[in-house]
mmCIF file of C-alpha atoms in Angstrom:
data_model
loop_
_atom_site.group_PDB
_atom_site.id
_atom_site.type_symbol
_atom_site.label_atom_id
_atom_site.label_comp_id
_atom_site.label_asym_id
_atom_site.label_seq_id
_atom_site.Cartn_x
_atom_site.Cartn_y
_atom_site.Cartn_z
ATOM 1 C CA MET U 1407 76.134 64.230 19.827
ATOM 2 C CA ALA U 1408 73.820 63.286 22.654
ATOM 3 C CA GLY U 1409 75.904 60.167 23.229
ATOM 4 C CA THR U 1410 79.109 62.226 23.319
ATOM 5 C CA ALA U 1411 77.624 64.631 25.847
ATOM 6 C CA ALA U 1412 76.527 61.716 27.991
ATOM 7 C CA ARG U 1413 80.004 60.201 27.923
ATOM 8 C CA ARG U 1414 81.506 63.567 28.899
ATOM 9 C CA HIS U 1415 79.035 63.755 31.759
ATOM 10 C CA GLN U 1416 80.048 60.272 32.882
ATOM 11 C CA ARG U 1417 83.763 61.099 32.749
ATOM 12 C CA ALA U 1418 83.435 64.331 34.706
ATOM 13 C CA PRO U 1419 83.158 62.770 38.187
ATOM 14 C CA SER U 1420 86.208 60.636 37.435
ATOM 15 C CA ARG U 1421 88.258 63.694 36.476
ATOM 16 C CA GLN U 1422 87.088 65.433 39.629
ATOM 17 C CA ALA U 1423 88.091 62.413 41.689
ATOM 18 C CA ASP U 1424 91.492 62.278 40.025
ATOM 19 C CA ALA U 1425 92.026 65.987 40.664
ATOM 20 C CA ALA U 1426 91.041 65.595 44.304
ATOM 21 C CA ARG U 1427 93.353 62.621 44.704
ATOM 22 C CA ALA U 1428 96.242 64.512 43.086
ATOM 23 C CA GLU U 1429 95.651 67.474 45.370
ATOM 24 C CA GLU U 1430 95.591 65.196 48.407
ATOM 25 C CA TYR U 1431 98.811 63.493 47.307
ATOM 26 C CA ARG U 1432 100.567 66.835 46.775
ATOM 27 C CA GLY U 1433 99.379 67.864 50.225
ATOM 28 C CA TRP U 1434 100.990 64.814 51.785
ATOM 29 C CA LEU U 1435 104.304 65.630 50.126
ATOM 30 C CA ARG U 1436 104.079 69.206 51.369
ATOM 31 C CA GLU U 1437 103.458 68.007 54.919
ATOM 32 C CA MET U 1438 106.408 65.614 54.803
ATOM 33 C CA LEU U 1439 108.670 68.333 53.425
ATOM 34 C CA LEU U 1440 107.451 70.698 56.144
ATOM 35 C CA ILE U 1441 108.329 68.184 58.850
ATOM 36 C CA ARG U 1442 111.740 67.460 57.284
ATOM 37 C CA ARG U 1443 112.721 71.120 56.911
ATOM 38 C CA PHE U 1444 111.276 72.068 60.301
ATOM 39 C CA GLU U 1445 113.281 69.339 62.005
ATOM 40 C CA GLU U 1446 116.491 70.375 60.262
ATOM 41 C CA LYS U 1447 115.945 73.939 61.429
ATOM 42 C CA ALA U 1448 115.103 72.810 64.959
ATOM 43 C CA GLY U 1449 118.318 70.786 65.069
ATOM 44 C CA GLU U 1450 120.271 73.816 63.935
ATOM 45 C CA ALA U 1451 118.609 76.017 66.570
ATOM 46 C CA TYR U 1452 119.371 73.471 69.281
ATOM 47 C CA SER U 1453 123.033 73.382 68.292
ATOM 48 C CA LEU U 1454 123.127 77.169 68.564
ATOM 49 C CA GLY U 1455 121.735 77.037 72.103
ATOM 50 C CA LYS U 1456 118.370 78.571 71.248
ATOM 51 C CA ILE U 1457 116.425 75.502 72.438
ATOM 52 C CA GLY U 1458 116.786 74.184 75.970
ATOM 53 C CA GLY U 1459 116.006 70.797 77.445
ATOM 54 C CA PHE U 1460 115.899 67.783 75.190
ATOM 55 C CA CYS U 1461 115.175 67.540 71.480
ATOM 56 C CA HIS U 1462 114.322 64.350 69.577
ATOM 57 C CA LEU U 1463 114.122 64.719 65.809
ATOM 58 C CA TYR U 1464 111.684 62.806 63.596
ATOM 59 C CA ILE U 1465 113.692 62.823 60.353
ATOM 60 C CA GLY U 1466 113.082 59.571 58.458
ATOM 61 C CA GLN U 1467 109.664 58.848 59.964
ATOM 62 C CA GLU U 1468 107.623 61.600 58.265
ATOM 63 C CA ALA U 1469 105.357 59.234 56.328
ATOM 64 C CA VAL U 1470 104.036 57.701 59.550
ATOM 65 C CA ALA U 1471 102.641 60.934 60.982
ATOM 66 C CA VAL U 1472 101.363 62.270 57.658
ATOM 67 C CA GLY U 1473 99.756 59.043 56.453
ATOM 68 C CA SER U 1474 98.132 58.143 59.760
ATOM 69 C CA ILE U 1475 96.796 61.589 60.668
ATOM 70 C CA ALA U 1476 95.328 61.928 57.164
ATOM 71 C CA ALA U 1477 92.891 59.167 58.175
ATOM 72 C CA LEU U 1478 91.542 61.103 61.173
ATOM 73 C CA ARG U 1479 88.717 63.583 61.651
ATOM 74 C CA PRO U 1480 89.363 66.945 63.314
ATOM 75 C CA ASP U 1481 87.502 65.849 66.466
ATOM 76 C CA ASP U 1482 89.575 62.694 67.013
ATOM 77 C CA TYR U 1483 92.236 62.631 69.733
ATOM 78 C CA ILE U 1484 95.999 62.216 69.339
ATOM 79 C CA VAL U 1485 98.446 61.359 72.117
ATOM 80 C CA CYS U 1486 102.181 61.128 71.439
ATOM 81 C CA SER U 1487 105.505 60.341 73.006
ATOM 82 C CA TYR U 1488 108.366 62.852 73.179
ATOM 83 C CA ARG U 1489 109.273 62.612 69.453
ATOM 84 C CA GLU U 1490 106.148 64.519 68.417
ATOM 85 C CA HIS U 1491 107.099 67.601 66.371
ATOM 86 C CA GLY U 1492 106.087 65.857 63.152
ATOM 87 C CA HIS U 1493 102.709 64.747 64.476
ATOM 88 C CA ALA U 1494 101.951 68.272 65.676
ATOM 89 C CA LEU U 1495 102.708 69.753 62.257
ATOM 90 C CA ALA U 1496 100.761 67.025 60.448
ATOM 91 C CA ARG U 1497 97.803 67.771 62.736
ATOM 92 C CA GLY U 1498 97.836 71.349 61.487
ATOM 93 C CA ILE U 1499 99.437 73.165 64.416
ATOM 94 C CA PRO U 1500 101.160 76.208 62.836
ATOM 95 C CA PRO U 1501 104.965 75.941 62.532
ATOM 96 C CA ARG U 1502 105.294 79.306 64.276
ATOM 97 C CA ALA U 1503 103.548 77.967 67.389
ATOM 98 C CA VAL U 1504 105.579 74.742 67.407
ATOM 99 C CA MET U 1505 108.918 76.509 66.923
ATOM 100 C CA ALA U 1506 108.030 79.107 69.574
ATOM 101 C CA GLU U 1507 107.341 76.287 72.024
ATOM 102 C CA LEU U 1508 110.738 74.753 71.285
ATOM 103 C CA PHE U 1509 112.297 78.148 71.976
ATOM 104 C CA GLY U 1510 110.364 78.389 75.258
ATOM 105 C CA LYS U 1511 108.531 81.509 74.126
ATOM 106 C CA ALA U 1512 105.081 82.788 75.152
ATOM 107 C CA PRO U 1513 103.267 82.175 71.802
ATOM 108 C CA GLY U 1514 104.227 78.493 71.907
ATOM 109 C CA THR U 1515 101.632 75.727 72.003
ATOM 110 C CA SER U 1516 102.134 75.347 75.753
ATOM 111 C CA ARG U 1517 102.955 79.035 76.392
ATOM 112 C CA GLY U 1518 106.619 78.225 76.336
ATOM 113 C CA LYS U 1519 106.415 75.972 79.399
ATOM 114 C CA GLY U 1520 106.383 72.585 77.714
ATOM 115 C CA GLY U 1521 109.266 72.655 75.287
ATOM 116 C CA SER U 1522 110.089 70.009 72.733
ATOM 117 C CA MET U 1523 108.543 67.064 74.552
ATOM 118 C CA HIS U 1524 105.273 68.691 75.642
ATOM 119 C CA LEU U 1525 103.503 70.211 72.660
ATOM 120 C CA PHE U 1526 99.770 70.559 73.323
ATOM 121 C CA ASP U 1527 96.771 71.909 71.419
ATOM 122 C CA VAL U 1528 93.406 70.938 72.855
ATOM 123 C CA GLY U 1529 91.525 72.719 70.071
ATOM 124 C CA ARG U 1530 93.021 70.322 67.540
ATOM 125 C CA GLY U 1531 92.608 67.272 69.767
ATOM 126 C CA PHE U 1532 96.378 67.091 70.187
ATOM 127 C CA LEU U 1533 96.623 66.042 73.822
ATOM 128 C CA GLY U 1534 100.285 66.140 74.334
ATOM 129 C CA GLY U 1535 103.678 64.884 73.767
ATOM 130 C CA HIS U 1536 104.614 62.875 76.879
ATOM 131 C CA ALA U 1537 108.168 62.390 78.068
ATOM 132 C CA ILE U 1538 107.964 59.211 80.148
ATOM 133 C CA VAL U 1539 108.326 56.128 77.951
ATOM 134 C CA GLY U 1540 104.985 54.331 77.684
ATOM 135 C CA ALA U 1541 103.295 56.341 80.430
ATOM 136 C CA HIS U 1542 100.869 57.989 78.011
ATOM 137 C CA ILE U 1543 99.465 54.676 76.711
ATOM 138 C CA PRO U 1544 97.034 54.313 79.660
ATOM 139 C CA LEU U 1545 96.056 57.968 79.170
ATOM 140 C CA ALA U 1546 95.072 57.191 75.586
ATOM 141 C CA THR U 1547 93.055 54.227 76.808
ATOM 142 C CA GLY U 1548 91.288 56.515 79.260
ATOM 143 C CA MET U 1549 90.459 58.960 76.462
ATOM 144 C CA ALA U 1550 89.014 56.104 74.426
ATOM 145 C CA PHE U 1551 86.965 55.048 77.473
ATOM 146 C CA ALA U 1552 85.628 58.610 77.729
ATOM 147 C CA ILE U 1553 84.576 58.482 74.063
ATOM 148 C CA LYS U 1554 82.663 55.278 74.676
ATOM 149 C CA TYR U 1555 81.144 56.648 77.886
ATOM 150 C CA ARG U 1556 79.884 59.745 76.046
ATOM 151 C CA ASP U 1557 78.650 57.533 73.211
ATOM 152 C CA THR U 1558 80.287 59.486 70.391
ATOM 153 C CA ASP U 1559 82.081 58.039 67.364
ATOM 154 C CA GLN U 1560 85.449 59.703 67.902
ATOM 155 C CA VAL U 1561 88.716 57.760 67.877
ATOM 156 C CA THR U 1562 91.885 58.044 69.959
ATOM 157 C CA VAL U 1563 95.276 57.368 68.390
ATOM 158 C CA CYS U 1564 98.267 56.665 70.605
ATOM 159 C CA TYR U 1565 101.794 56.920 69.141
ATOM 160 C CA PHE U 1566 104.736 55.286 70.913
ATOM 161 C CA GLY U 1567 108.079 53.689 70.124
ATOM 162 C CA GLU U 1568 108.954 50.007 70.149
ATOM 163 C CA ALA U 1569 110.799 50.327 73.487
ATOM 164 C CA ALA U 1570 107.498 51.203 75.187
ATOM 165 C CA VAL U 1571 105.977 47.760 74.564
ATOM 166 C CA ASN U 1572 108.179 46.232 77.276
ATOM 167 C CA ASN U 1573 106.574 48.565 79.763
ATOM 168 C CA GLY U 1574 103.894 47.078 81.993
ATOM 169 C CA ALA U 1575 101.540 49.979 81.285
ATOM 170 C CA PHE U 1576 101.384 48.908 77.627
ATOM 171 C CA HIS U 1577 99.978 45.495 78.546
ATOM 172 C CA GLU U 1578 97.529 46.814 81.123
ATOM 173 C CA ALA U 1579 96.209 49.380 78.672
ATOM 174 C CA LEU U 1580 95.781 46.963 75.764
ATOM 175 C CA ASN U 1581 94.076 44.414 77.982
ATOM 176 C CA MET U 1582 91.517 46.957 79.166
ATOM 177 C CA ALA U 1583 90.980 48.341 75.645
ATOM 178 C CA ALA U 1584 90.253 44.856 74.290
ATOM 179 C CA LEU U 1585 88.110 43.860 77.273
ATOM 180 C CA TRP U 1586 85.985 47.024 77.162
ATOM 181 C CA LYS U 1587 86.042 47.366 73.350
ATOM 182 C CA LEU U 1588 87.440 50.877 73.251
ATOM 183 C CA PRO U 1589 87.895 52.977 70.079
ATOM 184 C CA CYS U 1590 91.665 53.277 70.237
ATOM 185 C CA VAL U 1591 94.418 52.739 67.667
ATOM 186 C CA TYR U 1592 97.747 51.878 69.261
ATOM 187 C CA LEU U 1593 100.410 52.857 66.751
ATOM 188 C CA CYS U 1594 103.905 51.591 67.499
ATOM 189 C CA GLU U 1595 106.563 53.423 65.486
ATOM 190 C CA ASN U 1596 109.168 50.684 65.404
ATOM 191 C CA ASN U 1597 112.353 52.480 64.356
ATOM 192 C CA ARG U 1598 114.483 49.553 65.544
ATOM 193 C CA TYR U 1599 116.275 51.294 68.439
ATOM 194 C CA GLY U 1600 115.205 52.308 71.944
ATOM 195 C CA MET U 1601 117.827 55.014 72.415
ATOM 196 C CA GLY U 1602 120.903 52.892 71.546
ATOM 197 C CA THR U 1603 119.490 49.424 72.168
ATOM 198 C CA ALA U 1604 118.460 47.319 69.194
ATOM 199 C CA LEU U 1605 115.009 45.739 69.386
ATOM 200 C CA GLU U 1606 116.327 42.164 69.317
ATOM 201 C CA ARG U 1607 118.484 42.863 72.368
ATOM 202 C CA ALA U 1608 115.540 44.042 74.458
ATOM 203 C CA SER U 1609 112.551 42.020 73.279
ATOM 204 C CA ALA U 1610 111.946 38.273 73.524
ATOM 205 C CA ILE U 1611 109.937 38.365 70.295
ATOM 206 C CA TYR U 1612 110.786 40.358 67.184
ATOM 207 C CA ASP U 1613 107.291 40.928 65.798
ATOM 208 C CA ILE U 1614 105.723 43.477 68.099
ATOM 209 C CA SER U 1615 102.381 43.052 66.372
ATOM 210 C CA GLU U 1616 102.152 39.536 67.876
ATOM 211 C CA ARG U 1617 101.746 41.048 71.321
ATOM 212 C CA ALA U 1618 98.205 41.997 70.370
ATOM 213 C CA SER U 1619 97.345 38.289 70.143
ATOM 214 C CA SER U 1620 97.546 38.073 73.932
ATOM 215 C CA TYR U 1621 94.558 40.392 74.109
ATOM 216 C CA ASP U 1622 92.600 39.052 71.129
ATOM 217 C CA MET U 1623 93.227 42.368 69.390
ATOM 218 C CA ILE U 1624 93.474 42.812 65.633
ATOM 219 C CA ASN U 1625 96.974 43.768 64.546
ATOM 220 C CA GLU U 1626 98.859 44.633 61.405
ATOM 221 C CA VAL U 1627 102.456 45.221 60.301
ATOM 222 C CA VAL U 1628 102.790 48.344 58.148
ATOM 223 C CA ASP U 1629 105.560 49.768 55.955
ATOM 224 C CA GLY U 1630 106.080 53.150 57.592
ATOM 225 C CA GLN U 1631 108.206 54.535 54.755
ATOM 226 C CA ASP U 1632 105.298 54.515 52.297
ATOM 227 C CA VAL U 1633 102.768 57.241 53.118
ATOM 228 C CA LEU U 1634 99.964 55.678 51.049
ATOM 229 C CA THR U 1635 100.415 52.251 52.646
ATOM 230 C CA MET U 1636 100.334 53.980 56.029
ATOM 231 C CA LYS U 1637 97.135 55.863 55.151
ATOM 232 C CA ASN U 1638 95.382 52.699 53.946
ATOM 233 C CA ALA U 1639 96.296 50.706 57.060
ATOM 234 C CA MET U 1640 95.175 53.558 59.266
ATOM 235 C CA ASP U 1641 91.874 53.825 57.384
ATOM 236 C CA ARG U 1642 91.130 50.212 58.286
ATOM 237 C CA ALA U 1643 92.061 50.659 61.937
ATOM 238 C CA VAL U 1644 90.117 53.910 62.343
ATOM 239 C CA GLU U 1645 87.020 52.478 60.674
ATOM 240 C CA ARG U 1646 87.190 49.482 63.022
ATOM 241 C CA ALA U 1647 87.460 51.770 66.043
ATOM 242 C CA ARG U 1648 84.759 54.181 64.886
ATOM 243 C CA THR U 1649 82.105 51.654 63.863
ATOM 244 C CA GLN U 1650 82.892 48.568 65.954
ATOM 245 C CA LYS U 1651 84.532 50.202 68.980
ATOM 246 C CA ALA U 1652 87.356 47.719 68.499
ATOM 247 C CA PRO U 1653 90.999 48.603 69.226
ATOM 248 C CA THR U 1654 93.888 47.798 66.869
ATOM 249 C CA LEU U 1655 97.643 47.504 67.307
ATOM 250 C CA LEU U 1656 99.600 48.729 64.283
ATOM 251 C CA GLU U 1657 103.297 47.898 64.212
ATOM 252 C CA VAL U 1658 104.705 50.468 61.820
ATOM 253 C CA ARG U 1659 108.231 49.648 60.686
ATOM 254 C CA THR U 1660 110.250 52.778 60.059
ATOM 255 C CA TYR U 1661 113.731 54.167 60.708
ATOM 256 C CA ARG U 1662 115.112 57.363 62.185
ATOM 257 C CA PHE U 1663 117.929 58.878 60.171
ATOM 258 C CA MET U 1664 119.152 60.940 63.126
ATOM 259 C CA GLY U 1665 120.368 59.902 66.546
ATOM 260 C CA HIS U 1666 118.002 59.264 69.436
ATOM 261 C CA SER U 1667 118.372 62.892 70.501
ATOM 262 C CA MET U 1668 120.668 65.823 69.844
ATOM 263 C CA SER U 1669 123.345 64.386 72.149
ATOM 264 C CA ASP U 1670 123.542 61.230 70.064
ATOM 265 C CA PRO U 1671 125.554 61.055 66.813
ATOM 266 C CA ILE U 1672 123.611 59.898 63.771
ATOM 267 C CA HIS U 1673 124.889 56.339 63.812
ATOM 268 C CA GLY U 1674 126.421 56.234 67.304
ATOM 269 C CA HIS U 1675 128.072 53.080 68.573
ATOM 270 C CA TYR U 1676 125.020 50.921 68.164
ATOM 271 C CA ARG U 1677 124.612 50.989 64.388
ATOM 272 C CA THR U 1678 126.946 51.482 61.478
ATOM 273 C CA ARG U 1679 127.126 54.341 59.020
ATOM 274 C CA GLU U 1680 126.489 51.778 56.276
ATOM 275 C CA GLU U 1681 123.253 50.686 57.930
ATOM 276 C CA VAL U 1682 121.969 54.243 58.086
ATOM 277 C CA GLU U 1683 122.885 54.839 54.442
ATOM 278 C CA GLU U 1684 121.111 51.634 53.426
ATOM 279 C CA HIS U 1685 117.908 52.794 55.083
ATOM 280 C CA ARG U 1686 118.245 56.230 53.508
ATOM 281 C CA LYS U 1687 117.614 54.536 50.169
ATOM 282 C CA ARG U 1688 113.994 54.313 51.346
ATOM 283 C CA ASP U 1689 113.698 57.925 52.409
ATOM 284 C CA PRO U 1690 109.903 58.447 52.660
ATOM 285 C CA VAL U 1691 110.093 61.919 51.104
ATOM 286 C CA ALA U 1692 112.031 60.644 48.086
ATOM 287 C CA LEU U 1693 109.825 57.563 47.720
ATOM 288 C CA TRP U 1694 106.686 59.672 47.592
ATOM 289 C CA SER U 1695 108.275 62.235 45.273
ATOM 290 C CA HIS U 1696 109.081 59.464 42.793
ATOM 291 C CA ARG U 1697 105.531 58.163 43.054
ATOM 292 C CA LEU U 1698 104.098 61.578 42.178
ATOM 293 C CA ILE U 1699 106.510 61.947 39.254
ATOM 294 C CA ASP U 1700 105.701 58.456 37.948
ATOM 295 C CA GLU U 1701 101.960 59.189 38.088
ATOM 296 C CA GLY U 1702 102.394 62.533 36.333
ATOM 297 C CA ILE U 1703 101.042 64.475 39.298
ATOM 298 C CA MET U 1704 104.214 66.542 39.773
ATOM 299 C CA ASP U 1705 107.564 66.911 38.058
ATOM 300 C CA GLU U 1706 110.966 67.567 39.603
ATOM 301 C CA ALA U 1707 110.714 71.322 39.073
ATOM 302 C CA ALA U 1708 107.389 71.452 40.898
ATOM 303 C CA ILE U 1709 108.805 69.441 43.791
ATOM 304 C CA ARG U 1710 111.819 71.761 44.040
ATOM 305 C CA ALA U 1711 109.483 74.762 44.049
ATOM 306 C CA LEU U 1712 107.342 73.204 46.765
ATOM 307 C CA ASP U 1713 110.436 72.486 48.831
ATOM 308 C CA ALA U 1714 111.606 76.102 48.456
ATOM 309 C CA GLU U 1715 108.163 77.301 49.606
ATOM 310 C CA VAL U 1716 108.393 75.105 52.688
ATOM 311 C CA VAL U 1717 111.928 76.282 53.501
ATOM 312 C CA THR U 1718 110.644 79.869 53.454
ATOM 313 C CA GLU U 1719 107.759 78.957 55.765
ATOM 314 C CA VAL U 1720 110.120 77.308 58.230
ATOM 315 C CA ALA U 1721 112.492 80.283 58.127
ATOM 316 C CA ASP U 1722 109.518 82.486 59.003
ATOM 317 C CA ALA U 1723 108.695 80.232 61.963
ATOM 318 C CA TYR U 1724 112.294 80.428 63.150
ATOM 319 C CA GLU U 1725 112.361 84.235 62.965
ATOM 320 C CA PHE U 1726 108.984 84.439 64.693
ATOM 321 C CA ALA U 1727 110.187 82.235 67.549
ATOM 322 C CA GLU U 1728 113.428 84.113 67.949
ATOM 323 C CA ASN U 1729 111.661 87.478 68.219
ATOM 324 C CA ALA U 1730 108.727 86.265 70.337
ATOM 325 C CA PRO U 1731 108.499 87.367 73.993
ATOM 326 C CA GLU U 1732 109.444 85.199 76.933
ATOM 327 C CA PRO U 1733 106.581 83.974 79.158
ATOM 328 C CA GLU U 1734 105.629 86.300 82.004
ATOM 329 C CA GLY U 1735 106.818 85.257 85.450
ATOM 330 C CA SER U 1736 103.197 84.816 86.512
ATOM 331 C CA GLU U 1737 102.959 81.872 84.088
ATOM 332 C CA LEU U 1738 104.813 79.827 86.705
ATOM 333 C CA TYR U 1739 101.533 79.614 88.603
ATOM 334 C CA THR U 1740 99.122 78.844 85.760
ATOM 335 C CA ASP U 1741 98.229 75.387 84.394
ATOM 336 C CA VAL U 1742 99.404 73.699 87.601
ATOM 337 C CA TYR U 1743 97.443 71.622 90.079
ATOM 338 C CA ALA U 1744 98.722 73.392 93.199
ATOM 339 C CA GLY U 1745 96.516 76.238 94.390
ATOM 340 C CA GLU U 1746 99.053 78.266 96.295
ATOM 341 C CA ALA U 1747 102.577 79.156 95.277
ATOM 342 C CA ASP U 1748 105.214 77.253 97.183
ATOM 343 C CA GLU U 1749 107.725 79.632 98.742
ATOM 344 C CA ARG U 1750 110.440 77.065 98.237
ATOM 345 C CA THR U 1751 110.106 77.232 94.455
ATOM 346 C CA GLY U 1752 108.493 80.611 93.803
ATOM 347 C CA GLY U 1753 110.676 83.003 91.882
ATOM 348 C CA GLN U 1754 113.467 80.488 91.326
ATOM 349 C CA ALA U 1755 113.054 80.128 87.586
ATOM 350 C CA ASP U 1756 115.664 82.236 85.823
ATOM 351 C CA GLY U 1757 114.924 81.097 82.291
ATOM 352 C CA SER U 1758 118.018 78.963 82.090
ATOM 353 C CA ALA U 1759 117.614 75.430 80.840
ATOM 354 C CA GLN U 1760 119.921 72.516 81.150
ATOM 355 C CA GLY U 1761 119.966 70.229 78.195
ATOM 356 C CA GLU U 1762 122.087 67.953 76.163
ATOM 357 C CA ALA U 1763 125.305 68.957 74.503
ATOM 358 C CA PRO U 1764 124.825 68.591 70.749
ATOM 359 C CA SER U 1765 126.976 65.957 69.166
ATOM 360 C CA GLU U 1766 130.112 67.039 67.365
ATOM 361 C CA GLY U 1767 129.388 68.354 63.888
ATOM 362 C CA ALA U 1768 125.626 68.484 64.430
ATOM 363 C CA THR U 1769 125.421 72.168 63.526
ATOM 364 C CA ASP U 1770 127.327 71.730 60.288
ATOM 365 C CA ARG U 1771 125.289 68.703 59.249
ATOM 366 C CA LEU U 1772 121.958 70.379 59.847
ATOM 367 C CA SER U 1773 122.742 73.864 58.621
ATOM 368 C CA ALA U 1774 124.011 72.435 55.326
ATOM 369 C CA ARG U 1775 120.326 71.910 54.435
ATOM 370 C CA PRO U 1776 120.854 68.992 52.050
ATOM 371 C CA PRO U 1777 118.615 68.787 49.008
ATOM 372 C CA ILE U 1778 115.911 66.158 48.966
ATOM 373 C CA ARG U 1779 117.354 63.054 47.350
ATOM 374 C CA LEU U 1780 115.310 62.132 44.289
#
């Protein structure tokens, strides 16, 4: 009996570890479903004219944000490009606050003044979506320099698309990060197209990861459709940054299932419908759902129930944003560098926003709310 009790005692930590792992895995699926359903609802709202400005959806790339942010600590820094709704949600910013920002409402992450491309939450280390291609990469390098200067063990992660690597700022930033040994992870979400231009038409080399060789920087190519592969690669890069103060370039190969923005049809003139459908066979949400079913962590009914829970949460965020107040007029003069109001611009904002015309059929496609393909 004593031997049996001892064996039970030895097995207990393993069961606890398995339970913790299963809970973590279910959490990743929930986050990916939240991003998917949130983006569908945002697309629908844009088509109905409730969101002004521009709107770039993240559908198809959910595993990148979820897997990579899972490797971070709460005090690490994140800097993104303009396609950042998914990263904000994965970082834990409430859907209500993100949706309200898209609607330009006062409770939004940037008090309704940033919109889709400028989500911001300093308390969560989420230092902005940035609209200018590649311009935020030097900012991330500066944040990493500040970490080293203060002698802490935080890490900065910079997300950008493959089109940004042809920008001069990318090379300047990586050179300085390697030279000064800064704790920064440069994460390139290579979804194959910079707006409507295929990578091979704009880049002299196909493997973006090779660009790190110019700066003696460690690099890795990662499957961005597999959330666990993404998490493991990010663990290695973050550990390297945290303990060795060494930067890494991760080329994460992924694919966006939507157009570049809401004005762009899903496949456009630069890729075929067949190509999009081929990539949909590796939908990150479906891939991870199958993994959880195969490992006995969840069954189809549980996944459907989780999806329904997420749809309800997103509907709540939508209703909250729609009923939230507009920013006060005085907000025009807060969070700006200028000390005095300029008479030429004061009082000119009328709340109207010029944006893109949604592509034909966008409302129908998004409001149909397709089931997750299993």
